[in-house]
mmCIF file with all atom_site columns, C-alpha atoms in Angstrom:
data_model
loop_
_atom_site.group_PDB
_atom_site.id
_atom_site.type_symbol
_atom_site.label_atom_id
_atom_site.label_alt_id
_atom_site.label_comp_id
_atom_site.label_asym_id
_atom_site.label_entity_id
_atom_site.label_seq_id
_atom_site.pdbx_PDB_ins_code
_atom_site.Cartn_x
_atom_site.Cartn_y
_atom_site.Cartn_z
_atom_site.occupancy
_atom_site.B_iso_or_equiv
_atom_site.pdbx_formal_charge
_atom_site.auth_seq_id
_atom_site.auth_comp_id
_atom_site.auth_asym_id
_atom_site.auth_atom_id
_atom_site.pdbx_PDB_model_num
ATOM 1   C CA . MET A 1 1   ? 95.030  177.325 109.821 1.00 0.00 ? 1   MET A CA 1
ATOM 2   C CA . THR A 1 2   ? 95.911  173.874 111.075 1.00 0.00 ? 2   THR A CA 1
ATOM 3   C CA . ASP A 1 3   ? 93.401  171.155 111.797 1.00 0.00 ? 3   ASP A CA 1
ATOM 4   C CA . ILE A 1 4   ? 92.042  172.141 115.225 1.00 0.00 ? 4   ILE A CA 1
ATOM 5   C CA . LYS A 1 5   ? 90.955  169.644 117.851 1.00 0.00 ? 5   LYS A CA 1
ATOM 6   C CA . VAL A 1 6   ? 89.692  171.411 120.943 1.00 0.00 ? 6   VAL A CA 1
ATOM 7   C CA . GLY A 1 7   ? 88.692  169.306 123.943 1.00 0.00 ? 7   GLY A CA 1
ATOM 8   C CA . THR A 1 8   ? 87.439  166.484 121.732 1.00 0.00 ? 8   THR A CA 1
ATOM 9   C CA . SER A 1 9   ? 89.283  163.513 123.221 1.00 0.00 ? 9   SER A CA 1
ATOM 10  C CA . LEU A 1 10  ? 86.841  160.612 123.128 1.00 0.00 ? 10  LEU A CA 1
ATOM 11  C CA . HIS A 1 11  ? 88.942  158.297 125.286 1.00 0.00 ? 11  HIS A CA 1
ATOM 12  C CA . ASN A 1 12  ? 89.590  160.818 128.044 1.00 0.00 ? 12  ASN A CA 1
ATOM 13  C CA . PRO A 1 13  ? 86.692  163.300 128.300 1.00 0.00 ? 13  PRO A CA 1
ATOM 14  C CA . LEU A 1 14  ? 86.953  166.255 130.648 1.00 0.00 ? 14  LEU A CA 1
ATOM 15  C CA . PRO A 1 15  ? 84.961  166.115 133.893 1.00 0.00 ? 15  PRO A CA 1
ATOM 16  C CA . ARG A 1 16  ? 82.019  168.453 134.434 1.00 0.00 ? 16  ARG A CA 1
ATOM 17  C CA . PHE A 1 17  ? 83.016  171.562 136.390 1.00 0.00 ? 17  PHE A CA 1
ATOM 18  C CA . GLU A 1 18  ? 81.023  170.392 139.409 1.00 0.00 ? 18  GLU A CA 1
ATOM 19  C CA . GLU A 1 19  ? 83.023  167.127 139.472 1.00 0.00 ? 19  GLU A CA 1
ATOM 20  C CA . ALA A 1 20  ? 86.501  168.519 138.747 1.00 0.00 ? 20  ALA A CA 1
ATOM 21  C CA . GLU A 1 21  ? 88.824  168.475 141.762 1.00 0.00 ? 21  GLU A CA 1
ATOM 22  C CA . GLY A 1 22  ? 90.897  171.612 142.328 1.00 0.00 ? 22  GLY A CA 1
ATOM 23  C CA . LEU A 1 23  ? 94.389  171.828 143.766 1.00 0.00 ? 23  LEU A CA 1
ATOM 24  C CA . GLY A 1 24  ? 94.725  170.784 147.373 1.00 0.00 ? 24  GLY A CA 1
ATOM 25  C CA . PRO A 1 25  ? 97.385  170.021 149.989 1.00 0.00 ? 25  PRO A CA 1
ATOM 26  C CA . GLN A 1 26  ? 97.870  166.571 148.458 1.00 0.00 ? 26  GLN A CA 1
ATOM 27  C CA . ASP A 1 27  ? 99.205  168.275 145.298 1.00 0.00 ? 27  ASP A CA 1
ATOM 28  C CA . ALA A 1 28  ? 102.077 170.167 146.972 1.00 0.00 ? 28  ALA A CA 1
ATOM 29  C CA . GLU A 1 29  ? 104.827 167.822 145.717 1.00 0.00 ? 29  GLU A CA 1
ATOM 30  C CA . PHE A 1 30  ? 103.358 167.751 142.192 1.00 0.00 ? 30  PHE A CA 1
ATOM 31  C CA . VAL A 1 31  ? 103.207 171.567 142.048 1.00 0.00 ? 31  VAL A CA 1
ATOM 32  C CA . ALA A 1 32  ? 106.767 171.891 143.388 1.00 0.00 ? 32  ALA A CA 1
ATOM 33  C CA . ASP A 1 33  ? 108.011 169.464 140.710 1.00 0.00 ? 33  ASP A CA 1
ATOM 34  C CA . LEU A 1 34  ? 106.105 171.313 137.990 1.00 0.00 ? 34  LEU A CA 1
ATOM 35  C CA . VAL A 1 35  ? 107.477 174.687 139.139 1.00 0.00 ? 35  VAL A CA 1
ATOM 36  C CA . ALA A 1 36  ? 111.011 173.247 139.059 1.00 0.00 ? 36  ALA A CA 1
ATOM 37  C CA . VAL A 1 37  ? 110.563 172.000 135.472 1.00 0.00 ? 37  VAL A CA 1
ATOM 38  C CA . LEU A 1 38  ? 109.076 175.316 134.336 1.00 0.00 ? 38  LEU A CA 1
ATOM 39  C CA . ALA A 1 39  ? 111.931 177.223 135.999 1.00 0.00 ? 39  ALA A CA 1
ATOM 40  C CA . LYS A 1 40  ? 114.539 174.902 134.439 1.00 0.00 ? 40  LYS A CA 1
ATOM 41  C CA . HIS A 1 41  ? 113.201 175.771 130.975 1.00 0.00 ? 41  HIS A CA 1
ATOM 42  C CA . GLY A 1 42  ? 112.600 179.487 131.647 1.00 0.00 ? 42  GLY A CA 1
ATOM 43  C CA . ASN A 1 43  ? 108.815 179.141 131.452 1.00 0.00 ? 43  ASN A CA 1
ATOM 44  C CA . LEU A 1 44  ? 107.577 180.321 134.864 1.00 0.00 ? 44  LEU A CA 1
ATOM 45  C CA . ASN A 1 45  ? 106.087 183.487 133.357 1.00 0.00 ? 45  ASN A CA 1
ATOM 46  C CA . ARG A 1 46  ? 104.812 181.677 130.255 1.00 0.00 ? 46  ARG A CA 1
ATOM 47  C CA . PHE A 1 47  ? 102.772 178.720 131.522 1.00 0.00 ? 47  PHE A CA 1
ATOM 48  C CA . GLY A 1 48  ? 100.724 177.901 134.616 1.00 0.00 ? 48  GLY A CA 1
ATOM 49  C CA . LEU A 1 49  ? 97.885  175.637 135.692 1.00 0.00 ? 49  LEU A CA 1
ATOM 50  C CA . CYS A 1 50  ? 94.178  175.624 134.946 1.00 0.00 ? 50  CYS A CA 1
ATOM 51  C CA . LEU A 1 51  ? 91.440  173.310 136.146 1.00 0.00 ? 51  LEU A CA 1
ATOM 52  C CA . LEU A 1 52  ? 90.449  171.181 133.155 1.00 0.00 ? 52  LEU A CA 1
ATOM 53  C CA . HIS A 1 53  ? 86.687  170.814 133.004 1.00 0.00 ? 53  HIS A CA 1
ATOM 54  C CA . ASP A 1 54  ? 83.722  170.842 130.664 1.00 0.00 ? 54  ASP A CA 1
ATOM 55  C CA . HIS A 1 55  ? 80.536  172.903 130.894 1.00 0.00 ? 55  HIS A CA 1
ATOM 56  C CA . PHE A 1 56  ? 78.869  171.592 127.734 1.00 0.00 ? 56  PHE A CA 1
ATOM 57  C CA . PRO A 1 57  ? 79.729  169.318 124.812 1.00 0.00 ? 57  PRO A CA 1
ATOM 58  C CA . LEU A 1 58  ? 81.356  170.689 121.673 1.00 0.00 ? 58  LEU A CA 1
ATOM 59  C CA . GLY A 1 59  ? 80.655  169.279 118.226 1.00 0.00 ? 59  GLY A CA 1
ATOM 60  C CA . ALA A 1 60  ? 83.557  167.877 116.212 1.00 0.00 ? 60  ALA A CA 1
ATOM 61  C CA . ASP A 1 61  ? 83.319  170.987 113.989 1.00 0.00 ? 61  ASP A CA 1
ATOM 62  C CA . GLU A 1 62  ? 83.306  173.485 116.899 1.00 0.00 ? 62  GLU A CA 1
ATOM 63  C CA . VAL A 1 63  ? 85.978  175.246 118.955 1.00 0.00 ? 63  VAL A CA 1
ATOM 64  C CA . LEU A 1 64  ? 85.878  177.211 122.192 1.00 0.00 ? 64  LEU A CA 1
ATOM 65  C CA . VAL A 1 65  ? 87.323  180.728 121.793 1.00 0.00 ? 65  VAL A CA 1
ATOM 66  C CA . GLU A 1 66  ? 88.045  183.589 124.158 1.00 0.00 ? 66  GLU A CA 1
ATOM 67  C CA . THR A 1 67  ? 87.884  187.349 123.753 1.00 0.00 ? 67  THR A CA 1
ATOM 68  C CA . ASN A 1 68  ? 88.110  190.116 126.305 1.00 0.00 ? 68  ASN A CA 1
ATOM 69  C CA . ASP A 1 69  ? 87.062  193.678 126.896 1.00 0.00 ? 69  ASP A CA 1
ATOM 70  C CA . PRO A 1 70  ? 89.936  195.512 128.634 1.00 0.00 ? 70  PRO A CA 1
ATOM 71  C CA . GLN A 1 71  ? 87.776  198.521 129.487 1.00 0.00 ? 71  GLN A CA 1
ATOM 72  C CA . ALA A 1 72  ? 85.071  196.407 131.186 1.00 0.00 ? 72  ALA A CA 1
ATOM 73  C CA . ARG A 1 73  ? 87.758  193.999 132.478 1.00 0.00 ? 73  ARG A CA 1
ATOM 74  C CA . THR A 1 74  ? 85.815  190.940 131.314 1.00 0.00 ? 74  THR A CA 1
ATOM 75  C CA . LEU A 1 75  ? 86.791  187.697 129.612 1.00 0.00 ? 75  LEU A CA 1
ATOM 76  C CA . HIS A 1 76  ? 84.285  185.919 127.375 1.00 0.00 ? 76  HIS A CA 1
ATOM 77  C CA . ALA A 1 77  ? 84.268  182.362 126.008 1.00 0.00 ? 77  ALA A CA 1
ATOM 78  C CA . GLN A 1 78  ? 82.023  181.236 123.181 1.00 0.00 ? 78  GLN A CA 1
ATOM 79  C CA . VAL A 1 79  ? 81.643  178.393 120.713 1.00 0.00 ? 79  VAL A CA 1
ATOM 80  C CA . GLU A 1 80  ? 82.457  178.983 117.055 1.00 0.00 ? 80  GLU A CA 1
ATOM 81  C CA . LYS A 1 81  ? 82.623  176.762 113.977 1.00 0.00 ? 81  LYS A CA 1
ATOM 82  C CA . ALA A 1 82  ? 86.247  175.671 113.564 1.00 0.00 ? 82  ALA A CA 1
ATOM 83  C CA . ASP A 1 83  ? 86.309  176.389 109.833 1.00 0.00 ? 83  ASP A CA 1
ATOM 84  C CA . ARG A 1 84  ? 84.928  179.937 110.275 1.00 0.00 ? 84  ARG A CA 1
ATOM 85  C CA . THR A 1 85  ? 86.731  181.265 113.340 1.00 0.00 ? 85  THR A CA 1
ATOM 86  C CA . ARG A 1 86  ? 89.277  184.113 113.184 1.00 0.00 ? 86  ARG A CA 1
ATOM 87  C CA . HIS A 1 87  ? 90.744  182.797 116.427 1.00 0.00 ? 87  HIS A CA 1
ATOM 88  C CA . ALA A 1 88  ? 93.915  180.936 115.625 1.00 0.00 ? 88  ALA A CA 1
ATOM 89  C CA . LYS A 1 89  ? 96.257  181.196 118.611 1.00 0.00 ? 89  LYS A CA 1
ATOM 90  C CA . ALA A 1 90  ? 95.837  178.552 121.290 1.00 0.00 ? 90  ALA A CA 1
ATOM 91  C CA . SER A 1 91  ? 95.758  179.899 124.846 1.00 0.00 ? 91  SER A CA 1
ATOM 92  C CA . GLN A 1 92  ? 95.040  176.692 126.791 1.00 0.00 ? 92  GLN A CA 1
ATOM 93  C CA . TRP A 1 93  ? 96.086  173.093 126.219 1.00 0.00 ? 93  TRP A CA 1
ATOM 94  C CA . ARG A 1 94  ? 95.658  169.728 127.860 1.00 0.00 ? 94  ARG A CA 1
ATOM 95  C CA . PHE A 1 95  ? 98.111  166.862 127.771 1.00 0.00 ? 95  PHE A CA 1
ATOM 96  C CA . VAL A 1 96  ? 97.223  163.879 125.609 1.00 0.00 ? 96  VAL A CA 1
ATOM 97  C CA . PRO A 1 97  ? 98.022  160.378 126.930 1.00 0.00 ? 97  PRO A CA 1
ATOM 98  C CA . HIS A 1 98  ? 100.633 158.636 124.757 1.00 0.00 ? 98  HIS A CA 1
ATOM 99  C CA . ALA A 1 99  ? 98.105  156.084 123.443 1.00 0.00 ? 99  ALA A CA 1
ATOM 100 C CA . GLU A 1 100 ? 95.869  158.890 122.055 1.00 0.00 ? 100 GLU A CA 1
ATOM 101 C CA . ARG A 1 101 ? 98.585  160.792 120.173 1.00 0.00 ? 101 ARG A CA 1
ATOM 102 C CA . GLU A 1 102 ? 98.446  160.998 116.405 1.00 0.00 ? 102 GLU A CA 1
ATOM 103 C CA . PRO A 1 103 ? 101.002 158.697 114.708 1.00 0.00 ? 103 PRO A CA 1
ATOM 104 C CA . GLY A 1 104 ? 104.171 160.623 113.878 1.00 0.00 ? 104 GLY A CA 1
ATOM 105 C CA . ALA A 1 105 ? 103.220 163.605 116.064 1.00 0.00 ? 105 ALA A CA 1
ATOM 106 C CA . GLY A 1 106 ? 106.200 165.432 117.495 1.00 0.00 ? 106 GLY A CA 1
ATOM 107 C CA . PRO A 1 107 ? 106.398 167.108 120.903 1.00 0.00 ? 107 PRO A CA 1
ATOM 108 C CA . ALA A 1 108 ? 103.425 169.351 120.060 1.00 0.00 ? 108 ALA A CA 1
ATOM 109 C CA . GLY A 1 109 ? 101.410 166.152 119.562 1.00 0.00 ? 109 GLY A CA 1
ATOM 110 C CA . SER A 1 110 ? 101.583 165.723 123.347 1.00 0.00 ? 110 SER A CA 1
ATOM 111 C CA . CYS A 1 111 ? 98.994  168.508 123.766 1.00 0.00 ? 111 CYS A CA 1
ATOM 112 C CA . GLU A 1 112 ? 95.465  169.156 122.610 1.00 0.00 ? 112 GLU A CA 1
ATOM 113 C CA . GLU A 1 113 ? 94.223  172.741 122.239 1.00 0.00 ? 113 GLU A CA 1
ATOM 114 C CA . ILE A 1 114 ? 91.249  173.447 124.497 1.00 0.00 ? 114 ILE A CA 1
ATOM 115 C CA . MET A 1 115 ? 90.867  177.223 124.057 1.00 0.00 ? 115 MET A CA 1
ATOM 116 C CA . LEU A 1 116 ? 91.738  179.559 121.195 1.00 0.00 ? 116 LEU A CA 1
ATOM 117 C CA . CYS A 1 117 ? 92.153  183.331 121.100 1.00 0.00 ? 117 CYS A CA 1
ATOM 118 C CA . THR A 1 118 ? 92.391  185.886 118.329 1.00 0.00 ? 118 THR A CA 1
ATOM 119 C CA . THR A 1 119 ? 95.858  187.211 117.582 1.00 0.00 ? 119 THR A CA 1
ATOM 120 C CA . LEU A 1 120 ? 94.330  190.317 116.006 1.00 0.00 ? 120 LEU A CA 1
ATOM 121 C CA . ASP A 1 121 ? 93.189  192.460 118.904 1.00 0.00 ? 121 ASP A CA 1
ATOM 122 C CA . LEU A 1 122 ? 91.365  190.909 121.829 1.00 0.00 ? 122 LEU A CA 1
ATOM 123 C CA . CYS A 1 123 ? 93.753  188.430 123.458 1.00 0.00 ? 123 CYS A CA 1
ATOM 124 C CA . PRO A 1 124 ? 94.969  189.327 126.926 1.00 0.00 ? 124 PRO A CA 1
ATOM 125 C CA . GLY A 1 125 ? 98.097  191.472 126.642 1.00 0.00 ? 125 GLY A CA 1
ATOM 126 C CA . ARG A 1 126 ? 97.631  192.158 122.913 1.00 0.00 ? 126 ARG A CA 1
ATOM 127 C CA . GLY A 1 127 ? 97.250  195.686 121.612 1.00 0.00 ? 127 GLY A CA 1
ATOM 128 C CA . HIS A 1 128 ? 95.997  197.261 124.854 1.00 0.00 ? 128 HIS A CA 1
ATOM 129 C CA . GLU A 1 129 ? 97.799  199.084 127.621 1.00 0.00 ? 129 GLU A CA 1
ATOM 130 C CA . ASP A 1 130 ? 97.853  197.235 130.940 1.00 0.00 ? 130 ASP A CA 1
ATOM 131 C CA . GLY A 1 131 ? 96.147  199.421 133.494 1.00 0.00 ? 131 GLY A CA 1
#
């Protein structure tokens, strides 16, 4: 597994959920531009938007992971120790300002993983029939 940094940016912390501003009418041009870029690269059904926010702090050795229960139709997020998690596939990212990127990082260095999911059995769309 690679060295995982999940939502740990010290220079640009995420806002608390209560303070995070959702999409509004003022974002129409931004969303249209983003949709155009996603369409240009064939990624409209691969990526979307999420409201970046924080509910609680994570330690430098912790990651936020998601699992789901298709029968109960629930999604769960929990904190795990980064060096002990089975969850290895990132499912959410945030963009990292240029000044905070690791030296020599390629295009993937433009993003920071903020949520991981298992590739074994419980990620959305993995190993279960859509109902």
